[in-house]
Amino acid sequence: MSQENPTFSNQTNKQAEGRAFRPSATLRARQDQAAQRAFFIFSLLPVLLILFVTVALFFRSWPIISEYGLSDLLFGEVWKPNNGQFGFWPFILGTFWVTAVGVILAVPACLLASIYLAEYAHNRTRSIAKPVLDLLAAIPPVVYGVWGLVAIVPFVDDKLAPLSDRWLGSFSIFSVNQPTGFNVLSAGIVLAVMVAPLIISVMYEIFSTVPNDLRHASLAVGATQWQTIRNIILPQVAPGILAAVVLGASRALGETIAVLMVVGNIPQIPTSIFDSAYPLPALIANNYGEMMSIPLYDAALLSAALVLLVVILIFNILSIIVLQRMTRKK
Amino acid sequence: MSLLRKKHWQRRHLMETFMKFIMRVSLFIVAGALGLILWIVIVRGLPSLSWDMVTKIPEGGYYMGKVGGILNAIIGSAYLAGGGTLLAVLFSVPIALYLKTYLGDSKWGQYVRLSLDVLWGIPSIVYGAFGFALMITIGMRASLLAGIIILAFIELPIMTRAMDEVIRRMPVDLEHAALALGSTKFEVALRVVTRQMLPGITTAILLGFGRGIGDAASVLFTAGYTDRIPTSLMRPTASLPLAVFFQLGSPYPEVQQRGYAAALILTIIVLAVSLGSRWLSARLNKYTIK
Amino acid sequence: MDSHIQVKNLNVYYGKQQALKNINIEIPKNQITTIMGPSGCGKTTLLKTFNRFFELTEDTSLTGEVLVDGKNIYDKDVDVTEVRKVVGLLAQRPSPLPMSIYENIAYGMHIHKMKKDRSEYKAAVRHYLEIAGLWDEVQKRLHDPATSLSIGQQQRLCLARGLAVEPEIILGDEPTSALDPISSQNIESRLIELKQQYTTVIVTHTLRQAKRLADYVIYMYLGEVIEAGPAKEVFSNPKHERTRQYLEGQF
């Protein structure tokens, strides 16, 4: 076939696609290459965006970091912007308390619920649970905040606080030192519900990476389902479960509006779950208005955002790598 | 002699029953939370929901309990989330196509997916602060455009991953069949994958829109708040989540009531979008090959 | 005939589709029974009704009875884990649990709390590895992961694991189909050695294997049992036309 179509002739005859066997010369192949290059540039966007966000925040927080030093900022306990005192420590601990309470409340229930969905539930139950979780995930933070304000804060104030004061008051982390329900526990409860859909769906996916052969091997010797789960399945998926928890925690760390509405926003170091706190995201959101009026205030708030970002990036990258590994094995 | 004993209450069987019970309870608590939230929002929001709320902008003395509505926030949110979604589609569709057709499970593909997942995890307050940092650097003021751009960043990873998940499940045979006919990869992407991706795109758009319209922390910094309906991309704009947030912070009970009503409106929009995407993708799925 | 399993009027459905149609058979005690038939005829489904494994597939239903020693294993008061202790399974592909060789064998015994102390467990693990003909090969590396064994060794490990919970019946779902000829032969000879003590039911799609192993034969076609009887009679003189065609068609 090639005798009437010498390969060198296709340079003069570009429309004759298909006849030449040098793909680089055809119009379609060149279109394909151009598309590939364009696509590649698009795919740089997510990678560059992460870098860009980090660099921009760093650049804008540099004035205050260079003046005070990172450790004074992070571990300083006094927050008086008017006096030029910018200590993040109460806010960092506030973030930690709220996140810890949220995660501790969420994880047991999420683990059990995801085991149920993955190992026990009928398809019908699953097909109901999935949209319910999707809807829960779709509800905006501010609506969670409304719920927290209307339902959780009074509940914590009227019911849980007296109960805890009576029975657990001798443990300092359960003691009730202030008269409102705007506290770490309320924020933790709201956060627990907010991160539950994410944690459950990640855990569910992890459970479904376990091959059925393994379950059957255990059931075939007469193990109960729970014995199979505890002895065979949970050890298999433990790293993924941990990653799901870390992912949930990193989501909780950055939650702003809903927490802000129920946590009290008092810049103190909490010692009890019934104390108010003031997490970093709330600090940033509450003060954006005054940012430009006090020297270095904007740099201080943006460096708070940078601290938050760095911690969340570390948490996220670690857990996502573990999860990608586990799900790819399937 | 039979080894088949009757069901007996050994410890392991008690354990099985007990674990199953607390698992059901856990699932019920999580699902029940949804019911509780919806119930609270409806009970609180419905009484002060009125026609004025959704057809009028705030008039004189609105924030002290006088007449007016939050049309400014509804329209503002529609502009913000609509614009953000549109912008995000322009970038997420090519990235998703590239991931499927050219990258697959290659190293670079893994990095792109990793960075999308990482972006997904960055909280909106950080995006807001980032937007703010950019704006003070270039001397831009809070505006509809700035809000749209930041929302597009927030929605981009959600939408791309949603599309990616859908087209990943596309059978390899389909791609091979097209390649075997002599198509280039670009043609596969354009003619085969896009068709297969249609339900994914629809779901992704609604998912992104739902996330965008509910986001408060990022628009707080970038879009500002105003009582007027924006007439230009460079003007600040109100948004529903902030309308809820600001009105609840008011000392006037009437204004707080309207805050609850605004929360109800926002919830209805978000749930409608979420249910709508489920319904649409089920319909569109009929025309794809599994 | 002293029968160990009796199947009475058994019908099995996947959703609305009927997979087994009115099965009535008896499986003789301490012999090897093979279930044969073309693929898709319901052999494996029938086998899985004997240890209630078919329940693991959703949307299935069953009518009729499967009696083990005269007791219907589908009765409400029967403990399904007890059924699976009495009726062991050797799966199509070896499925070692993600633990060491030793723990794989000890797992079932632990679950059922069958031994008192470590030394008893150790002795039992050795005993069953010997029965499966694996002891010599693995005694020096009992604490290596089970997945480090070859496929053939893994299948013998699974056999030992199944025997360790002291079943009366062994089910084999094409237990050699994933193995090389030498490993297959090894498993087959174990099964023949063991038939004095265990009732064995093997699903197989190779006629030659059926001829080597079977004392009793069940031939199935499209969800029905066409013919069942002692191996000698069925192989030499099949009563049913379809059985004869199947037996001849294979050669």
Tab-separated table of C-alpha atoms in Angstrom, chain A:
chain	number	residue	atom	x	y	z
A	1	MET	CA	0.000	0.000	0.000
A	2	SER	CA	2.849	2.359	0.636
A	3	GLN	CA	4.331	2.186	-2.858
A	4	GLU	CA	1.898	4.758	-4.234
A	5	ASN	CA	2.215	6.874	-1.109
A	6	PRO	CA	5.842	7.556	-0.321
A	7	THR	CA	6.133	8.884	3.189
A	8	PHE	CA	7.879	12.094	2.231
A	9	SER	CA	4.910	13.236	0.200
A	10	ASN	CA	2.653	13.874	3.158
A	11	GLN	CA	4.416	17.145	3.860
A	12	THR	CA	2.853	18.614	0.807
A	13	ASN	CA	-0.473	16.881	1.304
A	14	LYS	CA	-1.694	17.629	4.784
A	15	GLN	CA	-5.334	16.749	4.223
A	16	ALA	CA	-4.483	13.180	3.387
A	17	GLU	CA	-4.846	12.014	6.913
A	18	GLY	CA	-4.624	8.324	7.642
A	19	ARG	CA	-2.549	7.486	4.625
A	20	ALA	CA	0.740	8.412	6.247
A	21	PHE	CA	1.902	6.186	9.046
A	22	ARG	CA	3.793	8.939	10.735
A	23	PRO	CA	1.233	9.963	13.325
A	24	SER	CA	3.091	13.106	14.321
A	25	ALA	CA	2.367	14.561	10.929
A	26	THR	CA	-1.397	14.235	10.867
A	27	LEU	CA	-3.701	17.057	11.778
A	28	ARG	CA	-5.569	14.941	14.277
A	29	ALA	CA	-2.419	13.859	16.024
A	30	ARG	CA	-1.265	17.442	16.323
A	31	GLN	CA	-4.651	18.420	17.665
A	32	ASP	CA	-4.300	15.630	20.197
A	33	GLN	CA	-0.896	16.864	21.291
A	34	ALA	CA	-2.060	20.439	21.588
A	35	ALA	CA	-5.016	19.276	23.658
A	36	GLN	CA	-2.748	17.273	25.878
A	37	ARG	CA	-0.572	20.300	26.516
A	38	ALA	CA	-3.594	22.478	27.276
A	39	PHE	CA	-5.010	19.840	29.594
A	40	PHE	CA	-1.705	19.616	31.384
A	41	ILE	CA	-1.763	23.322	32.106
A	42	PHE	CA	-5.238	22.982	33.586
A	43	SER	CA	-4.056	20.132	35.771
A	44	LEU	CA	-1.346	22.361	37.232
A	45	LEU	CA	-4.035	24.559	38.740
A	46	PRO	CA	-4.858	22.493	41.846
A	47	VAL	CA	-1.205	21.938	42.679
A	48	LEU	CA	-0.342	25.592	42.145
A	49	LEU	CA	-3.365	26.761	44.097
A	50	ILE	CA	-2.175	25.027	47.253
A	51	LEU	CA	1.240	26.629	46.888
A	52	PHE	CA	-0.271	29.985	46.045
A	53	VAL	CA	-2.577	30.038	49.088
A	54	THR	CA	0.302	29.131	51.383
A	55	VAL	CA	2.732	31.625	49.869
A	56	ALA	CA	0.217	34.488	49.809
A	57	LEU	CA	-0.676	33.975	53.467
A	58	PHE	CA	2.978	33.662	54.404
A	59	PHE	CA	3.881	36.809	52.509
A	60	ARG	CA	1.144	38.766	54.236
A	61	SER	CA	1.963	37.453	57.696
A	62	TRP	CA	5.694	37.976	57.361
A	63	PRO	CA	5.628	41.513	58.919
A	64	ILE	CA	4.396	40.186	62.236
A	65	ILE	CA	6.362	36.937	62.200
A	66	SER	CA	9.588	38.829	61.546
A	67	GLU	CA	8.846	41.346	64.288
A	68	TYR	CA	7.689	39.036	67.074
A	69	GLY	CA	9.103	35.663	66.128
A	70	LEU	CA	6.997	32.582	65.590
A	71	SER	CA	7.246	31.185	69.101
A	72	ASP	CA	6.132	34.425	70.766
A	73	LEU	CA	3.116	34.501	68.494
A	74	LEU	CA	2.203	30.852	68.949
A	75	PHE	CA	2.808	30.587	72.671
A	76	GLY	CA	2.003	34.133	73.774
A	77	GLU	CA	-0.928	34.128	76.158
A	78	VAL	CA	-2.028	37.744	75.898
A	79	TRP	CA	-4.210	39.044	73.080
A	80	LYS	CA	-4.370	42.842	73.220
A	81	PRO	CA	-3.990	44.129	69.661
A	82	ASN	CA	-4.336	47.729	70.863
A	83	ASN	CA	-1.206	47.287	72.985
A	84	GLY	CA	0.519	45.403	70.217
A	85	GLN	CA	0.242	42.087	72.035
A	86	PHE	CA	-0.676	39.185	69.768
A	87	GLY	CA	-0.554	35.849	71.599
A	88	PHE	CA	-2.312	32.958	69.843
A	89	TRP	CA	-1.967	30.418	72.629
A	90	PRO	CA	-5.514	30.755	74.075
A	91	PHE	CA	-6.948	30.477	70.559
A	92	ILE	CA	-4.813	27.510	69.638
A	93	LEU	CA	-5.896	25.708	72.788
A	94	GLY	CA	-9.494	26.751	72.139
A	95	THR	CA	-9.264	25.187	68.685
A	96	PHE	CA	-7.741	22.066	70.156
A	97	TRP	CA	-10.407	21.644	72.842
A	98	VAL	CA	-13.321	22.161	70.501
A	99	THR	CA	-11.878	19.796	67.893
A	100	ALA	CA	-10.966	17.151	70.457
A	101	VAL	CA	-14.429	17.143	72.014
A	102	GLY	CA	-16.068	17.027	68.582
A	103	VAL	CA	-13.918	14.128	67.411
A	104	ILE	CA	-14.258	12.176	70.656
A	105	LEU	CA	-18.023	12.467	70.436
A	106	ALA	CA	-18.174	11.665	66.727
A	107	VAL	CA	-15.757	8.777	66.312
A	108	PRO	CA	-17.387	5.968	68.329
A	109	ALA	CA	-20.808	6.607	66.815
A	110	CYS	CA	-19.374	6.975	63.310
A	111	LEU	CA	-17.332	3.800	63.586
A	112	LEU	CA	-20.297	1.789	64.793
A	113	ALA	CA	-22.623	3.291	62.203
A	114	SER	CA	-20.195	2.625	59.368
A	115	ILE	CA	-19.612	-0.969	60.507
A	116	TYR	CA	-23.351	-1.447	60.564
A	117	LEU	CA	-23.749	-0.017	57.080
A	118	ALA	CA	-20.844	-1.992	55.653
A	119	GLU	CA	-21.295	-5.351	57.379
A	120	TYR	CA	-24.867	-5.769	58.562
A	121	ALA	CA	-27.289	-3.465	56.809
A	122	HIS	CA	-29.555	-4.563	53.975
A	123	ASN	CA	-29.290	-2.771	50.693
A	124	ARG	CA	-32.537	-1.038	51.504
A	125	THR	CA	-31.149	0.441	54.727
A	126	ARG	CA	-28.083	1.573	52.835
A	127	SER	CA	-30.126	3.201	50.137
A	128	ILE	CA	-31.900	5.229	52.821
A	129	ALA	CA	-28.798	6.016	54.870
A	130	LYS	CA	-26.782	7.300	51.896
A	131	PRO	CA	-29.094	10.209	50.994
A	132	VAL	CA	-29.600	11.026	54.667
A	133	LEU	CA	-25.848	11.381	55.111
A	134	ASP	CA	-25.604	13.366	51.869
A	135	LEU	CA	-28.257	15.773	53.098
A	136	LEU	CA	-26.516	16.097	56.444
A	137	ALA	CA	-23.323	16.940	54.592
A	138	ALA	CA	-25.137	19.449	52.394
A	139	ILE	CA	-26.585	21.534	55.232
A	140	PRO	CA	-24.660	24.825	55.390
A	141	PRO	CA	-22.540	25.617	58.455
A	142	VAL	CA	-24.654	28.599	59.356
A	143	VAL	CA	-27.725	26.373	59.637
A	144	TYR	CA	-25.794	24.063	61.947
A	145	GLY	CA	-25.036	27.214	63.894
A	146	VAL	CA	-28.733	28.040	64.137
A	147	TRP	CA	-29.430	24.532	65.369
A	148	GLY	CA	-26.642	24.808	67.917
A	149	LEU	CA	-27.908	28.163	69.119
A	150	VAL	CA	-31.525	27.098	69.417
A	151	ALA	CA	-31.231	23.493	70.524
A	152	ILE	CA	-27.761	22.568	71.754
A	153	VAL	CA	-26.736	25.604	73.814
A	154	PRO	CA	-29.911	25.543	75.977
A	155	PHE	CA	-29.716	21.751	76.234
A	156	VAL	CA	-26.132	21.882	77.459
A	157	ASP	CA	-26.943	24.730	79.812
A	158	ASP	CA	-30.171	23.312	81.286
A	159	LYS	CA	-29.580	19.578	81.205
A	160	LEU	CA	-25.964	18.516	80.795
A	161	ALA	CA	-24.272	21.176	82.929
A	162	PRO	CA	-26.310	20.538	86.106
A	163	LEU	CA	-25.944	16.794	85.609
A	164	SER	CA	-22.213	17.022	85.163
A	165	ASP	CA	-21.883	19.462	88.064
A	166	ARG	CA	-23.659	17.008	90.319
A	167	TRP	CA	-21.936	13.781	89.338
A	168	LEU	CA	-18.628	14.674	87.708
A	169	GLY	CA	-17.929	18.100	89.177
A	170	SER	CA	-14.874	16.866	91.012
A	171	PHE	CA	-13.058	16.218	87.737
A	172	SER	CA	-11.835	19.582	86.566
A	173	ILE	CA	-12.554	18.961	82.878
A	174	PHE	CA	-16.239	18.409	83.715
A	175	SER	CA	-16.656	21.201	86.238
A	176	VAL	CA	-19.106	24.001	85.515
A	177	ASN	CA	-17.533	27.406	86.074
A	178	GLN	CA	-19.692	29.733	84.028
A	179	PRO	CA	-23.401	30.411	83.702
A	180	THR	CA	-24.086	29.903	79.968
A	181	GLY	CA	-24.261	27.071	77.506
A	182	PHE	CA	-21.940	28.837	75.080
A	183	ASN	CA	-18.998	26.549	75.649
A	184	VAL	CA	-16.637	23.907	74.320
A	185	LEU	CA	-19.150	21.094	74.740
A	186	SER	CA	-21.852	22.829	72.693
A	187	ALA	CA	-19.355	23.521	69.925
A	188	GLY	CA	-18.105	19.931	70.154
A	189	ILE	CA	-21.609	18.497	69.774
A	190	VAL	CA	-22.333	20.673	66.744
A	191	LEU	CA	-18.966	19.760	65.217
A	192	ALA	CA	-19.504	16.061	65.878
A	193	VAL	CA	-22.691	16.098	63.807
A	194	MET	CA	-21.058	18.220	61.097
A	195	VAL	CA	-18.106	15.885	60.564
A	196	ALA	CA	-20.102	12.661	60.971
A	197	PRO	CA	-21.151	12.299	57.299
A	198	LEU	CA	-17.549	12.642	56.129
A	199	ILE	CA	-16.138	10.214	58.695
A	200	ILE	CA	-18.868	7.640	58.090
A	201	SER	CA	-18.527	7.711	54.330
A	202	VAL	CA	-14.735	7.405	54.459
A	203	MET	CA	-14.916	4.548	56.973
A	204	TYR	CA	-17.603	2.826	54.932
A	205	GLU	CA	-15.411	2.979	51.872
A	206	ILE	CA	-12.509	1.539	53.851
A	207	PHE	CA	-14.628	-1.382	55.031
A	208	SER	CA	-15.689	-2.145	51.495
A	209	THR	CA	-12.048	-2.611	50.460
A	210	VAL	CA	-11.915	-5.802	52.546
A	211	PRO	CA	-12.412	-8.752	50.193
A	212	ASN	CA	-15.406	-10.978	50.874
A	213	ASP	CA	-13.213	-14.087	50.838
A	214	LEU	CA	-11.770	-12.980	54.147
A	215	ARG	CA	-15.181	-12.601	55.746
A	216	HIS	CA	-16.254	-15.953	54.390
A	217	ALA	CA	-13.107	-17.682	55.610
A	218	SER	CA	-13.891	-16.580	59.144
A	219	LEU	CA	-17.620	-17.263	58.936
A	220	ALA	CA	-16.949	-20.712	57.494
A	221	VAL	CA	-15.307	-21.878	60.714
A	222	GLY	CA	-18.344	-20.725	62.660
A	223	ALA	CA	-17.297	-17.284	63.851
A	224	THR	CA	-20.081	-14.824	64.579
A	225	GLN	CA	-20.182	-11.691	62.496
A	226	TRP	CA	-18.909	-9.535	65.323
A	227	GLN	CA	-16.035	-11.958	65.974
A	228	THR	CA	-15.184	-11.729	62.297
A	229	ILE	CA	-15.264	-7.942	62.380
A	230	ARG	CA	-13.215	-7.616	65.558
A	231	ASN	CA	-10.618	-10.285	64.809
A	232	ILE	CA	-10.267	-10.096	61.038
A	233	ILE	CA	-11.693	-6.934	59.559
A	234	LEU	CA	-10.820	-4.222	62.097
A	235	PRO	CA	-7.098	-5.118	62.237
A	236	GLN	CA	-7.063	-5.019	58.432
A	237	VAL	CA	-8.573	-1.561	58.171
A	238	ALA	CA	-7.070	0.056	61.291
A	239	PRO	CA	-4.803	2.498	59.396
A	240	GLY	CA	-7.736	3.606	57.263
A	241	ILE	CA	-9.926	4.133	60.315
A	242	LEU	CA	-7.223	6.273	61.876
A	243	ALA	CA	-6.897	8.245	58.655
A	244	ALA	CA	-10.650	8.817	58.600
A	245	VAL	CA	-10.468	10.161	62.150
A	246	VAL	CA	-7.598	12.500	61.269
A	247	LEU	CA	-9.487	13.688	58.208
A	248	GLY	CA	-12.537	14.383	60.363
A	249	ALA	CA	-10.368	16.246	62.870
A	250	SER	CA	-8.861	18.433	60.182
A	251	ARG	CA	-12.354	19.269	58.948
A	252	ALA	CA	-13.349	20.190	62.495
A	253	LEU	CA	-10.244	22.342	63.014
A	254	GLY	CA	-11.249	24.790	60.321
A	255	GLU	CA	-14.961	24.993	60.956
A	256	THR	CA	-15.835	28.614	61.498
A	257	ILE	CA	-19.341	29.993	61.479
A	258	ALA	CA	-21.170	27.184	63.288
A	259	VAL	CA	-18.563	27.040	66.053
A	260	LEU	CA	-18.401	30.805	66.326
A	261	MET	CA	-22.141	30.922	67.029
A	262	VAL	CA	-22.073	28.566	70.016
A	263	VAL	CA	-18.629	28.604	71.589
A	264	GLY	CA	-18.805	31.883	73.524
A	265	ASN	CA	-15.741	33.570	72.011
A	266	ILE	CA	-13.936	34.450	75.227
A	267	PRO	CA	-10.162	34.534	74.793
A	268	GLN	CA	-9.226	32.282	77.693
A	269	ILE	CA	-7.509	28.947	78.050
A	270	PRO	CA	-10.343	26.509	78.739
A	271	THR	CA	-9.901	23.978	81.527
A	272	SER	CA	-13.329	22.349	81.368
A	273	ILE	CA	-15.667	21.343	78.560
A	274	PHE	CA	-18.171	23.732	80.148
A	275	ASP	CA	-15.813	26.709	79.654
A	276	SER	CA	-16.136	29.134	76.790
A	277	ALA	CA	-13.367	29.154	74.260
A	278	TYR	CA	-12.262	31.178	71.262
A	279	PRO	CA	-10.929	29.039	68.413
A	280	LEU	CA	-8.667	30.464	65.711
A	281	PRO	CA	-11.213	30.456	62.858
A	282	ALA	CA	-13.671	32.384	65.017
A	283	LEU	CA	-10.954	34.893	65.852
A	284	ILE	CA	-10.256	35.492	62.180
A	285	ALA	CA	-13.915	35.797	61.210
A	286	ASN	CA	-14.928	38.034	64.106
A	287	ASN	CA	-12.268	40.660	63.604
A	288	TYR	CA	-12.034	41.083	59.867
A	289	GLY	CA	-13.773	44.458	60.158
A	290	GLU	CA	-11.151	46.068	62.366
A	291	MET	CA	-8.272	44.469	60.589
A	292	MET	CA	-7.031	47.564	58.857
A	293	SER	CA	-7.407	49.973	61.764
A	294	ILE	CA	-4.665	48.687	64.068
A	295	PRO	CA	-1.053	48.216	62.955
A	296	LEU	CA	-0.085	44.601	62.269
A	297	TYR	CA	-3.616	43.428	63.053
A	298	ASP	CA	-4.144	42.212	59.500
A	299	ALA	CA	-0.812	40.405	59.538
A	300	ALA	CA	-1.714	38.815	62.881
A	301	LEU	CA	-5.039	37.480	61.625
A	302	LEU	CA	-3.550	36.245	58.369
A	303	SER	CA	-0.791	34.474	60.250
A	304	ALA	CA	-3.520	32.832	62.344
A	305	ALA	CA	-4.975	31.600	59.058
A	306	LEU	CA	-1.524	30.407	58.025
A	307	VAL	CA	-1.092	28.414	61.253
A	308	LEU	CA	-4.482	26.830	60.695
A	309	LEU	CA	-3.637	26.058	57.073
A	310	VAL	CA	-0.302	24.423	57.873
A	311	VAL	CA	-1.772	22.160	60.546
A	312	ILE	CA	-4.660	21.189	58.308
A	313	LEU	CA	-2.382	20.553	55.320
A	314	ILE	CA	-0.260	18.163	57.374
A	315	PHE	CA	-3.287	16.314	58.741
A	316	ASN	CA	-4.906	16.164	55.319
A	317	ILE	CA	-1.923	15.033	53.317
A	318	LEU	CA	-1.071	12.250	55.764
A	319	SER	CA	-4.587	10.882	55.948
A	320	ILE	CA	-5.294	11.189	52.235
A	321	ILE	CA	-2.104	9.327	51.342
A	322	VAL	CA	-3.067	6.479	53.675
A	323	LEU	CA	-6.593	6.383	52.239
A	324	GLN	CA	-5.423	6.503	48.611
A	325	ARG	CA	-3.100	3.565	49.293
A	326	MET	CA	-5.814	1.526	50.928
A	327	THR	CA	-8.476	2.102	48.331
A	328	ARG	CA	-6.113	1.502	45.450
A	329	LYS	CA	-5.171	-1.948	46.767
A	330	LYS	CA	-8.703	-3.021	45.998
